[in-house]
XYZ file of C-alpha atoms in Angstrom:
701
model
C -78.766 114.344 170.295
C -79.013 113.259 166.679
C -76.708 115.205 164.362
C -75.221 114.834 160.927
C -71.837 115.803 162.386
C -69.856 112.871 163.769
C -66.581 112.633 165.670
C -64.342 109.719 166.564
C -62.889 109.576 170.077
C -60.923 107.055 172.130
C -61.277 106.693 175.890
C -58.365 107.760 178.111
C -58.313 104.440 180.033
C -54.719 103.749 178.927
C -53.559 107.355 178.667
C -50.174 108.126 180.236
C -47.108 110.237 179.486
C -44.659 107.381 179.006
C -42.109 108.962 176.645
C -40.987 112.278 175.174
C -41.743 113.045 171.527
C -42.586 116.758 171.850
C -41.541 119.642 174.160
C -44.728 119.404 176.239
C -43.852 115.891 177.399
C -40.470 116.936 178.769
C -40.583 116.810 182.564
C -44.037 115.185 182.584
C -43.197 111.482 182.291
C -45.438 109.567 184.724
C -46.706 112.867 186.166
C -50.160 112.772 184.638
C -53.176 111.650 186.670
C -55.210 109.025 184.830
C -58.231 109.701 187.042
C -58.196 113.413 186.219
C -57.523 112.600 182.572
C -60.560 110.296 182.458
C -62.681 112.945 184.154
C -61.562 115.675 181.724
C -62.004 113.382 178.721
C -65.541 112.519 179.879
C -66.395 116.213 180.253
C -65.249 116.883 176.687
C -67.223 113.866 175.477
C -70.344 115.156 177.241
C -69.974 118.638 175.703
C -69.540 117.251 172.195
C -72.464 114.833 172.427
C -74.720 117.829 173.009
C -73.820 119.121 169.546
C -72.823 116.055 167.534
C -72.673 112.274 167.434
C -69.525 110.730 168.898
C -68.266 107.282 167.869
C -65.688 105.424 169.948
C -62.712 103.296 169.042
C -61.484 100.826 171.652
C -58.369 101.962 173.557
C -55.414 99.574 173.469
C -52.683 98.760 175.962
C -49.216 99.985 175.000
C -50.310 102.929 172.848
C -51.195 105.647 175.391
C -51.441 108.398 172.747
C -54.234 106.569 170.909
C -56.519 108.889 172.866
C -55.492 111.610 170.398
C -57.702 110.349 167.587
C -57.110 113.422 165.406
C -53.981 111.588 164.298
C -55.807 108.429 163.214
C -56.046 109.681 159.638
C -57.687 112.262 157.417
C -61.307 111.742 156.369
C -63.144 113.294 153.447
C -66.478 111.780 152.465
C -66.118 108.003 152.547
C -62.336 108.123 151.966
C -59.614 108.133 154.603
C -55.853 108.585 154.303
C -54.382 106.586 157.146
C -51.630 108.143 159.255
C -47.990 107.149 159.030
C -46.591 108.181 162.388
C -43.192 109.851 162.525
C -42.229 108.420 165.917
C -42.040 104.673 166.511
C -43.804 105.206 169.862
C -47.059 105.924 168.004
C -46.709 103.595 165.034
C -48.422 100.816 166.985
C -51.714 102.726 166.709
C -51.900 102.395 162.916
C -53.380 98.856 162.629
C -56.113 99.588 165.195
C -57.268 102.723 163.386
C -57.060 100.949 160.033
C -59.291 98.165 161.338
C -61.880 100.649 162.615
C -62.061 102.557 159.318
C -62.366 99.351 157.283
C -65.132 98.050 159.547
C -67.029 101.324 158.988
C -66.794 100.898 155.221
C -64.315 103.665 154.407
C -61.965 103.429 151.448
C -58.564 103.397 153.136
C -55.431 104.786 151.485
C -51.993 104.079 152.969
C -48.924 106.164 152.313
C -45.488 104.597 151.766
C -44.023 103.368 155.046
C -41.182 105.895 155.005
C -43.412 108.928 154.355
C -44.713 110.447 157.633
C -48.165 112.001 157.737
C -50.141 112.417 160.945
C -53.730 112.729 159.796
C -56.073 115.523 160.819
C -53.430 116.722 163.252
C -51.579 118.090 160.226
C -54.375 118.493 157.673
C -57.414 120.692 158.254
C -60.231 121.421 155.844
C -61.262 124.967 155.228
C -64.706 124.902 156.858
C -66.319 125.957 153.583
C -64.682 122.965 151.905
C -62.716 124.992 149.388
C -59.275 123.539 150.079
C -57.196 121.546 152.538
C -54.662 123.247 154.781
C -51.735 120.829 155.278
C -48.845 121.326 157.679
C -45.282 120.042 157.483
C -41.988 120.574 159.246
C -42.093 118.340 162.324
C -44.373 115.300 162.025
C -45.597 115.242 158.409
C -43.509 115.421 155.256
C -44.250 117.790 152.412
C -44.091 114.872 149.951
C -47.275 113.464 151.474
C -49.312 116.426 150.212
C -49.557 115.366 146.542
C -50.981 112.030 147.731
C -53.655 113.875 149.714
C -54.576 115.966 146.674
C -54.797 112.886 144.458
C -56.692 110.557 146.801
C -59.076 113.173 148.205
C -59.426 115.146 144.956
C -58.933 118.497 146.674
C -56.572 121.465 146.490
C -53.847 121.300 149.146
C -52.234 124.444 150.589
C -48.942 123.596 152.308
C -47.946 125.458 155.483
C -44.543 125.120 157.128
C -44.428 124.914 160.935
C -41.480 126.628 162.631
C -42.025 126.409 166.419
C -41.439 122.954 167.909
C -44.052 123.639 170.585
C -46.634 123.658 167.808
C -45.526 120.464 166.119
C -48.907 119.704 164.524
C -50.950 122.114 162.446
C -53.993 121.720 164.691
C -52.047 122.987 167.724
C -51.829 126.490 166.256
C -54.416 126.657 163.460
C -58.186 126.245 163.521
C -60.418 126.960 160.492
C -63.847 128.185 161.603
C -67.338 128.375 160.113
C -67.977 131.025 157.434
C -64.315 131.292 156.440
C -62.957 132.575 159.746
C -59.573 131.417 161.011
C -58.202 131.159 164.542
C -54.413 130.867 164.445
C -51.018 131.773 165.928
C -48.910 133.452 163.177
C -45.446 133.035 164.825
C -45.826 129.258 164.484
C -45.357 129.605 160.681
C -42.628 130.852 158.374
C -43.025 134.084 156.430
C -44.012 132.363 153.188
C -46.781 130.374 154.905
C -48.099 133.485 156.602
C -48.322 135.158 153.206
C -50.288 132.184 151.875
C -52.682 132.425 154.814
C -53.145 136.148 154.286
C -53.834 135.609 150.584
C -56.512 133.017 151.316
C -58.222 134.505 154.371
C -59.355 138.161 154.397
C -57.958 140.272 157.219
C -61.417 140.741 158.742
C -61.736 136.967 159.157
C -58.244 136.286 160.542
C -58.274 135.974 164.321
C -54.633 135.897 165.448
C -54.109 134.786 169.048
C -51.411 135.964 171.439
C -48.781 133.585 172.791
C -50.539 133.269 176.164
C -53.610 131.802 174.457
C -51.525 129.779 172.007
C -49.628 127.905 174.735
C -52.953 127.075 176.389
C -53.923 125.449 173.073
C -56.752 127.874 172.325
C -56.262 127.030 168.629
C -56.560 123.302 169.356
C -60.311 123.694 169.344
C -63.332 121.853 167.981
C -65.609 123.992 165.841
C -69.258 122.973 165.356
C -71.204 125.629 163.506
C -70.963 128.738 165.733
C -69.713 126.854 168.784
C -66.012 126.503 169.645
C -64.964 123.970 172.262
C -61.511 124.467 173.781
C -59.409 124.054 176.900
C -59.369 127.699 177.966
C -59.322 131.163 176.422
C -58.513 134.648 177.670
C -61.354 137.087 178.123
C -60.049 139.218 175.282
C -60.036 136.260 172.878
C -63.542 135.240 173.910
C -64.710 138.826 173.341
C -63.156 138.917 169.862
C -64.831 135.624 168.944
C -68.154 136.747 170.365
C -68.078 139.898 168.224
C -68.044 137.768 165.073
C -70.771 135.448 166.330
C -68.931 132.550 168.010
C -69.682 131.058 171.421
C -66.709 129.604 173.338
C -67.282 126.565 175.558
C -64.343 125.921 177.891
C -63.654 122.471 179.278
C -60.407 121.877 181.229
C -57.948 119.552 179.486
C -54.800 120.258 181.500
C -53.851 116.588 181.851
C -53.668 116.227 178.102
C -51.603 119.393 177.720
C -48.839 117.449 179.481
C -48.650 115.283 176.369
C -49.072 118.209 173.946
C -52.766 117.921 173.097
C -56.200 119.365 173.859
C -59.759 119.343 172.442
C -58.986 119.040 168.745
C -56.267 116.428 169.294
C -58.767 114.266 171.191
C -61.250 114.201 168.309
C -61.425 113.270 164.646
C -64.244 114.632 162.539
C -65.410 111.760 160.319
C -68.227 113.497 158.449
C -66.367 115.971 156.299
C -68.568 116.665 153.265
C -67.316 116.370 149.697
C -67.596 119.550 147.654
C -68.293 118.548 144.022
C -66.831 121.789 142.609
C -63.447 121.272 144.303
C -60.836 119.114 142.625
C -57.286 117.917 143.148
C -54.405 120.340 143.128
C -51.097 120.445 144.988
C -48.430 123.064 144.349
C -45.691 120.816 145.720
C -42.736 120.579 143.349
C -39.966 117.969 143.566
C -36.527 117.646 142.003
C -33.622 115.280 142.468
C -30.078 116.514 143.073
C -26.730 114.756 143.169
C -23.900 115.628 145.569
C -20.356 114.377 145.189
C -17.164 114.758 147.218
C -16.086 114.188 150.809
C -19.662 114.690 151.916
C -19.188 113.805 155.576
C -15.761 115.304 156.272
C -16.582 118.553 154.509
C -20.052 118.722 156.038
C -21.517 119.216 152.571
C -24.373 116.758 153.007
C -25.454 118.472 156.236
C -25.203 121.903 154.619
C -27.326 120.787 151.689
C -30.049 119.241 153.832
C -30.064 122.257 156.151
C -30.495 124.569 153.155
C -33.512 122.548 152.029
C -35.216 122.661 155.430
C -34.303 126.276 156.198
C -35.579 127.268 152.771
C -39.014 125.820 153.489
C -38.689 122.473 151.720
C -38.266 118.849 152.671
C -35.980 116.101 151.469
C -35.638 112.370 151.023
C -32.209 110.775 150.645
C -32.709 108.316 147.794
C -29.269 106.757 148.040
C -25.953 107.448 149.737
C -22.796 105.817 148.403
C -20.223 106.290 151.167
C -16.564 106.140 150.162
C -14.840 103.037 151.523
C -11.478 104.643 152.243
C -10.449 107.934 153.836
C -9.383 109.329 150.479
C -12.471 108.048 148.673
C -15.254 110.398 147.676
C -18.932 109.831 148.409
C -22.068 110.573 146.433
C -25.709 111.044 147.310
C -28.945 111.529 145.453
C -31.550 113.563 147.307
C -35.151 114.248 146.397
C -35.974 117.858 147.259
C -39.580 119.036 147.630
C -40.935 122.556 148.033
C -44.459 123.936 148.516
C -44.277 126.077 145.371
C -42.186 126.770 142.288
C -40.854 130.035 143.742
C -39.651 128.340 146.928
C -38.106 125.517 144.894
C -36.184 127.993 142.729
C -34.719 129.695 145.807
C -33.708 126.379 147.370
C -32.199 125.073 144.150
C -30.164 128.235 143.567
C -28.555 127.775 146.981
C -27.925 124.077 146.364
C -26.324 124.830 143.015
C -24.103 127.376 144.781
C -22.605 124.606 146.948
C -22.044 122.317 143.984
C -25.221 120.238 143.749
C -26.145 118.877 140.334
C -29.750 118.622 139.236
C -30.831 115.371 137.608
C -31.319 114.257 134.931
C -28.604 116.460 133.450
C -28.803 115.042 129.930
C -32.273 116.476 129.348
C -31.890 119.902 130.935
C -30.661 123.007 129.102
C -30.623 126.486 130.565
C -33.608 128.720 130.005
C -32.783 131.967 128.215
C -34.654 135.227 127.978
C -33.832 138.385 126.079
C -32.707 141.528 127.866
C -35.838 143.754 128.025
C -33.829 146.989 128.038
C -30.188 147.993 128.312
C -28.869 147.426 131.817
C -31.913 145.422 132.957
C -32.053 141.628 133.344
C -35.190 139.540 132.812
C -37.179 138.585 135.883
C -35.945 135.451 137.660
C -32.413 135.779 136.238
C -29.803 133.496 137.797
C -27.471 135.370 140.166
C -23.865 134.197 139.934
C -21.495 133.191 142.753
C -17.724 133.172 143.216
C -17.499 129.536 142.091
C -16.607 128.380 138.575
C -19.875 127.805 136.764
C -20.966 125.919 133.676
C -24.245 126.214 131.794
C -25.779 123.693 129.434
C -26.624 125.135 126.002
C -27.882 122.904 123.176
C -26.778 119.803 125.047
C -23.221 120.999 125.724
C -21.665 122.383 128.893
C -20.147 125.853 128.428
C -17.801 127.376 131.000
C -18.829 130.829 132.201
C -16.096 133.428 131.666
C -15.324 136.334 133.981
C -16.658 134.501 137.027
C -17.697 136.760 139.900
C -20.552 136.976 142.345
C -23.741 139.020 141.981
C -23.821 139.083 138.203
C -25.985 137.623 135.454
C -24.930 135.050 132.844
C -25.213 136.332 129.277
C -25.094 133.869 126.373
C -23.948 134.944 122.923
C -23.601 132.874 119.768
C -20.308 133.141 117.889
C -18.757 131.402 114.902
C -16.873 129.185 117.338
C -19.956 128.276 119.357
C -21.781 129.655 122.370
C -20.000 131.949 124.825
C -21.234 132.436 128.391
C -19.993 135.337 130.470
C -20.714 136.928 133.837
C -22.016 140.443 133.371
C -23.007 143.116 135.821
C -26.573 144.295 135.322
C -25.422 147.667 134.029
C -23.410 145.961 131.273
C -26.283 143.961 129.776
C -27.102 144.794 126.158
C -30.217 144.161 124.087
C -28.511 141.428 122.058
C -27.716 139.416 125.213
C -29.659 136.291 126.115
C -29.677 135.901 129.898
C -29.935 132.674 131.914
C -33.095 132.531 134.025
C -34.164 129.962 136.610
C -31.830 127.247 137.841
C -32.122 124.490 135.235
C -28.992 123.495 133.335
C -26.539 125.204 135.716
C -23.764 123.645 137.751
C -21.000 125.082 139.892
C -17.660 123.333 140.014
C -16.707 122.651 143.594
C -14.715 119.761 144.942
C -15.201 119.715 148.723
C -12.108 118.572 150.541
C -11.884 116.280 153.534
C -10.475 117.466 156.833
C -7.336 115.467 156.217
C -6.786 117.035 152.802
C -7.245 120.548 154.137
C -4.891 119.880 157.021
C -2.038 118.962 154.669
C -2.256 122.078 152.517
C 0.380 124.790 152.926
C -2.438 127.293 153.312
C -4.011 125.032 155.942
C -4.990 127.810 158.322
C -7.267 129.128 155.622
C -10.484 127.590 156.830
C -12.942 130.411 156.206
C -12.509 131.206 159.884
C -11.423 134.104 162.045
C -8.047 133.941 163.788
C -7.902 135.518 167.235
C -4.972 137.431 168.746
C -3.336 134.323 170.212
C -2.942 132.873 166.688
C -1.588 135.968 164.947
C 2.070 134.921 164.959
C 1.241 131.468 163.581
C -0.958 132.949 160.864
C 1.631 135.576 159.963
C 4.283 132.877 159.590
C 2.164 130.946 157.109
C 1.147 134.088 155.191
C 4.830 134.992 154.899
C 5.598 131.590 153.368
C 2.715 132.041 150.934
C 3.851 135.529 149.907
C 7.404 134.319 149.347
C 6.186 131.387 147.268
C 3.954 133.601 145.111
C 6.717 136.149 144.521
C 9.348 133.579 143.640
C 7.010 131.778 141.253
C 6.045 134.983 139.480
C 2.541 135.128 140.915
C 0.374 138.087 141.798
C -0.626 139.612 145.140
C -3.118 142.466 145.373
C -3.498 144.599 148.487
C -6.624 146.484 149.509
C -5.723 148.992 152.213
C -7.412 151.677 154.274
C -5.968 154.770 156.039
C -5.747 152.819 159.305
C -2.595 151.279 157.840
C -0.977 154.720 158.128
C -2.510 155.621 161.502
C -1.213 152.417 163.132
C 2.339 152.804 161.827
C 2.011 150.185 159.128
C 2.915 152.475 156.245
C 6.637 151.814 156.363
C 6.044 148.037 156.427
C 3.639 148.073 153.477
C 6.154 150.269 151.633
C 8.808 147.627 152.214
C 6.539 144.854 150.925
C 6.037 146.834 147.722
C 9.747 147.676 147.416
C 10.755 144.016 147.820
C 8.342 142.794 145.152
C 5.630 141.195 147.284
C 2.801 143.405 145.960
C 1.660 143.587 142.317
C -1.436 145.791 142.712
C -2.723 148.237 145.329
C -6.380 149.183 145.779
C -7.786 151.765 148.160
C -9.586 155.048 148.489
C -8.593 158.672 148.435
C -7.862 158.616 152.172
C -4.984 156.119 152.312
C -3.120 158.001 149.598
C -3.719 161.365 151.264
C -2.521 160.195 154.675
C 0.449 158.316 153.234
C 1.526 161.407 151.312
C 0.894 163.674 154.334
C 3.170 161.456 156.392
C 5.806 161.438 153.675
C 5.769 165.218 153.206
C 5.107 166.432 156.743
C 5.615 163.511 159.143
C 1.993 163.588 160.308
C -1.204 161.646 159.695
C -4.406 163.573 160.307
C -2.240 166.136 162.047
C -0.658 163.644 164.477
C 3.127 163.401 164.689
C 3.646 159.712 163.849
C 6.942 159.435 165.767
C 5.938 161.234 168.975
C 2.219 160.374 168.925
C 1.123 163.935 169.690
C -0.905 166.436 167.708
C 0.912 169.186 165.851
C -0.287 172.786 166.040
C -2.154 173.485 162.835
C -1.786 169.839 161.865
C -5.445 169.512 160.946
C -4.608 171.436 157.761
C -1.800 169.108 156.746
C -3.904 166.663 154.746
C -5.298 169.493 152.623
C -1.790 170.852 152.048
C -0.708 167.384 150.939
C -3.630 167.178 148.510
C -2.855 170.627 147.175
C 0.793 169.706 146.618
C -0.089 166.664 144.538
C -2.708 168.587 142.592
C -0.066 171.206 141.765
C 2.214 168.452 140.463
C -0.604 166.961 138.397
C -0.503 163.412 139.803
C 1.234 161.198 142.327
C 3.590 159.866 139.657
C 4.576 163.386 138.589
C 5.185 164.321 142.229
C 7.668 161.435 142.407
C 9.293 162.413 139.099
C 9.655 166.030 140.280
C 11.327 164.914 143.486
C 8.513 166.230 145.656
C 7.391 162.817 146.956
C 10.451 160.845 148.079
C 9.128 158.030 150.276
C 6.022 156.188 151.346
C 3.614 153.599 149.968
C 2.687 155.397 146.772
C 6.262 156.521 146.147
C 7.241 152.837 146.153
C 4.337 151.962 143.834
C 5.523 154.516 141.292
C 9.175 153.477 141.569
C 8.400 149.731 141.289
C 5.761 150.155 138.597
C 3.028 148.676 140.802
C -0.375 149.795 139.473
C -2.794 151.283 141.966
C -6.412 152.397 141.877
C -8.082 154.891 144.197
C -11.888 154.796 144.373
C -13.422 158.041 145.562
C -16.438 158.718 147.754
C -18.681 161.635 148.649
C -16.685 162.433 151.788
C -13.298 162.791 150.069
C -11.361 166.049 150.412
C -9.683 167.290 147.275
C -9.672 164.730 145.885
C -6.237 163.716 144.650
C -6.001 163.895 140.844
C -5.457 160.110 140.734
C -8.723 159.378 142.576
C -11.509 158.089 140.354
C -14.724 159.812 141.349
C -16.746 157.893 138.761
C -17.965 154.844 140.698
C -18.424 152.633 137.651
C -14.979 153.516 136.328
C -13.454 152.712 139.724
C -15.207 149.353 139.910
C -13.988 148.405 136.457
C -10.445 149.456 137.372
C -10.531 147.371 140.556
C -11.718 144.340 138.581
C -8.901 144.814 136.068
C -6.216 145.016 138.751
C -7.280 141.905 140.690
C -7.600 139.763 137.573
C -5.201 136.834 137.842
C -4.404 137.455 141.521
C -3.229 134.480 143.567
C -3.773 136.208 146.917
C -5.535 139.376 148.068
C -4.468 140.978 151.327
C -7.251 143.145 152.801
C -5.985 145.627 155.382
C -8.528 147.526 157.495
C -10.754 148.810 154.732
C -14.205 147.287 155.032
C -15.861 149.227 152.203
C -13.209 148.631 149.556
C -12.506 145.084 150.715
C -16.152 144.076 150.410
C -16.181 145.510 146.904
C -13.081 143.518 146.005
C -14.433 140.359 147.612
C -17.605 140.556 145.539
C -15.668 140.609 142.278
C -13.160 137.899 143.229
C -13.765 134.349 141.965
C -13.180 131.225 144.031
C -9.642 129.892 144.144
C -8.071 133.225 145.108
C -6.670 133.180 148.630
C -7.998 135.989 150.803
C -6.508 137.384 154.001
C -8.568 139.985 155.857
C -6.948 141.886 158.746
C -8.934 144.227 161.009
C -9.182 145.042 164.699
C -12.988 144.766 164.458
C -14.106 141.087 164.556
C -17.415 141.929 162.864
C -15.594 143.300 159.809
C -13.302 140.296 159.632
C -16.165 137.826 159.907
C -18.175 139.587 157.197
C -15.256 139.644 154.782
C -14.015 136.124 155.365
C -17.441 134.445 155.351
C -17.621 134.012 151.580
C -17.984 130.195 151.508
C -14.412 129.774 150.221
C -12.096 127.352 152.009
C -9.165 129.620 151.077
C -9.972 132.664 153.157
C -9.196 133.730 156.681
C -9.766 136.660 158.960
C -7.145 137.929 161.407
C -8.406 140.022 164.300
C -5.525 142.297 165.256
C -4.021 145.760 164.881
C -3.054 146.099 161.219
C 0.192 147.934 162.028
C 1.275 145.098 164.298
C 0.311 142.555 161.658
C 2.407 144.245 158.963
C 5.364 144.619 161.319
C 5.294 140.909 162.161
C 4.847 139.992 158.513
C 7.940 141.966 157.426
C 9.969 140.475 160.283
C 8.942 136.967 159.314
C 9.730 137.515 155.630
C 13.223 138.692 156.530
C 13.870 135.346 158.235
C 12.802 133.182 155.326
C 14.981 131.392 152.838
C 12.578 130.360 150.118
C 12.600 126.768 148.882
C 11.105 128.092 145.620
C 14.192 130.073 144.598
C 16.480 128.475 142.084
C 19.514 126.796 143.619
C-alpha cells in the first residue's frame, strides 16, 4: 500500500546470536534458528507493509545485529543523529547506516566517538510530537541528550533505566497515538517515573505487568490505532481495545533470544517536524576534582557509584595516577544529571566525600536570609561530620562547630566573615544561610591501605569486629586509652543500663577512678540501675552476685530514685555518705562531668536528669567537645545522638551485642570508627585486665 509513514528494516539473512551484550543473549549463543528468524522477520515485514511503506538496507556479514535497525540512528524530518554503539560488537554497523542515510539525502549528525547513543532504541518521540523521550543508563549516555536537543531542535526528557533486562528505552516504553503510553514502570527509577506521570495523564498511562514486559509487549510498532507486537496477554489486549487500539501479534521469539522484538527490528524514518516545538534539554553538567589515594582508598569508585546511583552519568576527563605507592592521584570528572534538582543531590554527596567543584576561583557560596527564627531557607546545605570550608567573597572560610545535620550560617564581623554550623532551631533572623552546593568543600585526605595499616588505631576501619576479634580489638583500645590519658587527652563514654545488667558497672567505675574517662553521657536508666546496685545490690530487682530475683526487688529502682531525690542530687548523696560506690560515685569523687538525658518512659526521674530535650542535647555537645575518643557502650539511642554531633577525627568505639546497632553506629563514613559485637560486660572486663598489664611508653621516664 502507499502510505506517508515509512520504516527502515534490514533482512535477517545474517542474523545470529554470536556474542553476549545483554541478559537475553546469555545461554543463547548459536541457539537461534536462522530459518525461523527469516520466517518471523518476513511475517513482520508483511504486516507492516499493509499499513506503511518499508525501505530496506542491505544486511552485511559480520554484524548480525544490524537486523535491529531501530539502533541505526534517530530521525526527525530530514535530519538524523547517527548511533554511536556502546559495545564494539555493534560498532561495525555505523558506516553502513551512515551510507544509507547519506544516499537518501538526510543531514547526518555524528556524536563524539566516546559518547554512546543508540538511536531510536533509546530515543522515542511523543506521538503528538511535543517532546523526545530519551533513555540512559545502559547503552546511551546522558551527555548525548543536549546534542539531540540542539540538532533536532526539540525538548528532550531524560529517563533513567534501572533494569538490565530493559537495556534500551524501546524495550519497556512505547508512546502511542493520541498521547497514550504503554510502559513498564519498574524499569525506571523513581525520579523518571515522576517525570512520566507529570507528562502523561493517568488515564492515558497503560502500565504493563512483568509477564507482558518480558515478552516485549512494549517493544511494539504503533501506526495510528494499530499496535504490532510479539505477543500480549488477553488482559493487556482488552485494556488497549477499550481505548481504541487494535493489537496485531506476530511471533518474534527468535529475536527475543538477542533481546529484541518488533520495535527493535524497525526504524521509523518519517517522523514529522512540529514547528511549534523547539530545543530544550534539562541536562546539567559540572566538573569535579578528586585528590588522594584514589585507588587504594576506593574513593574514585565511590564517587562514580554515587553519580550513577544518584541518577547521573559521568565522563573521566583525566586521571593522573601517582607513580609511587606513597604518591597521591588526582582525577577530573564531568558529572551530568537530568535536572538541576538531581544534580544538587549528587553534588552534595560528592562534596561530602571530598570532591571539589571546578572552577573554584569563580564560585562563591549562595546565601539566603533566614525566613523566620528556627527555619532555614529552602535548599539549604546540610552539613556532615567532615571539616568544611565555604567560599565567601573569594576567600575560603573554615566552618566552626562542625557537626552533621546542621546548616551553615554566615555572619559578618569586624574581623571578617564567620561561618558556623547551626542546628535549625538555633537559626536567627540575622543569619545568612548557605544554600545549594556551590563554593563548598570538605577537607578529607583519603589514606591508602598501607597508610591505614601502619596506624596505631589500625583496626579502626569503619567496620564491625566479630567475637573472634574481641581480644585483639580490646588490646588496641587499651593502648589508645593509655596514650590519651598519659598525654592529657579526653575520652567520653556513652553508656546504657545494659552495662549494669551485664556486670560491667564495676569495670566502668574502675576506668573512671583511674582517670581513663573525662565525661560520661547516658540516660536516666543507667544512673538509676547503678545507684540501685550500689545501695541495694540489685539491678531491676536481680541480685547481681547470685543472679536471682529478690522478693520485692521490682520496687528497688524506685526506692533508689526516691533516696537520691531526698538528698537533692547524686553529688549530694555522695557528700552525705549515702552513695559510697558505683559509676556515678566515682564520677563525683573524680570530678568527671556527666549528663543524663531523660525520656518519656523514665521513672522518677532522678533530679540530675534533664527532661528538657534541647537542654540535654546542648549539654551532650558541650561534654564531647574536644574529645579524642568516644566509647559507646550498649546505648543505641544516646550513642546515635552523640554520633550525630561528633565531627570527623574523633575515634569512635561502639560495643553492643546486637550487630545491627553496631553497624548503624559505626557506619558514619569515618575511617576512625569501629564496632565490636560482644557482651558489653565482657568487653569492659577484658579492657580493664588489658590496661592493668600495660606499661605506657607515653609516661615520662
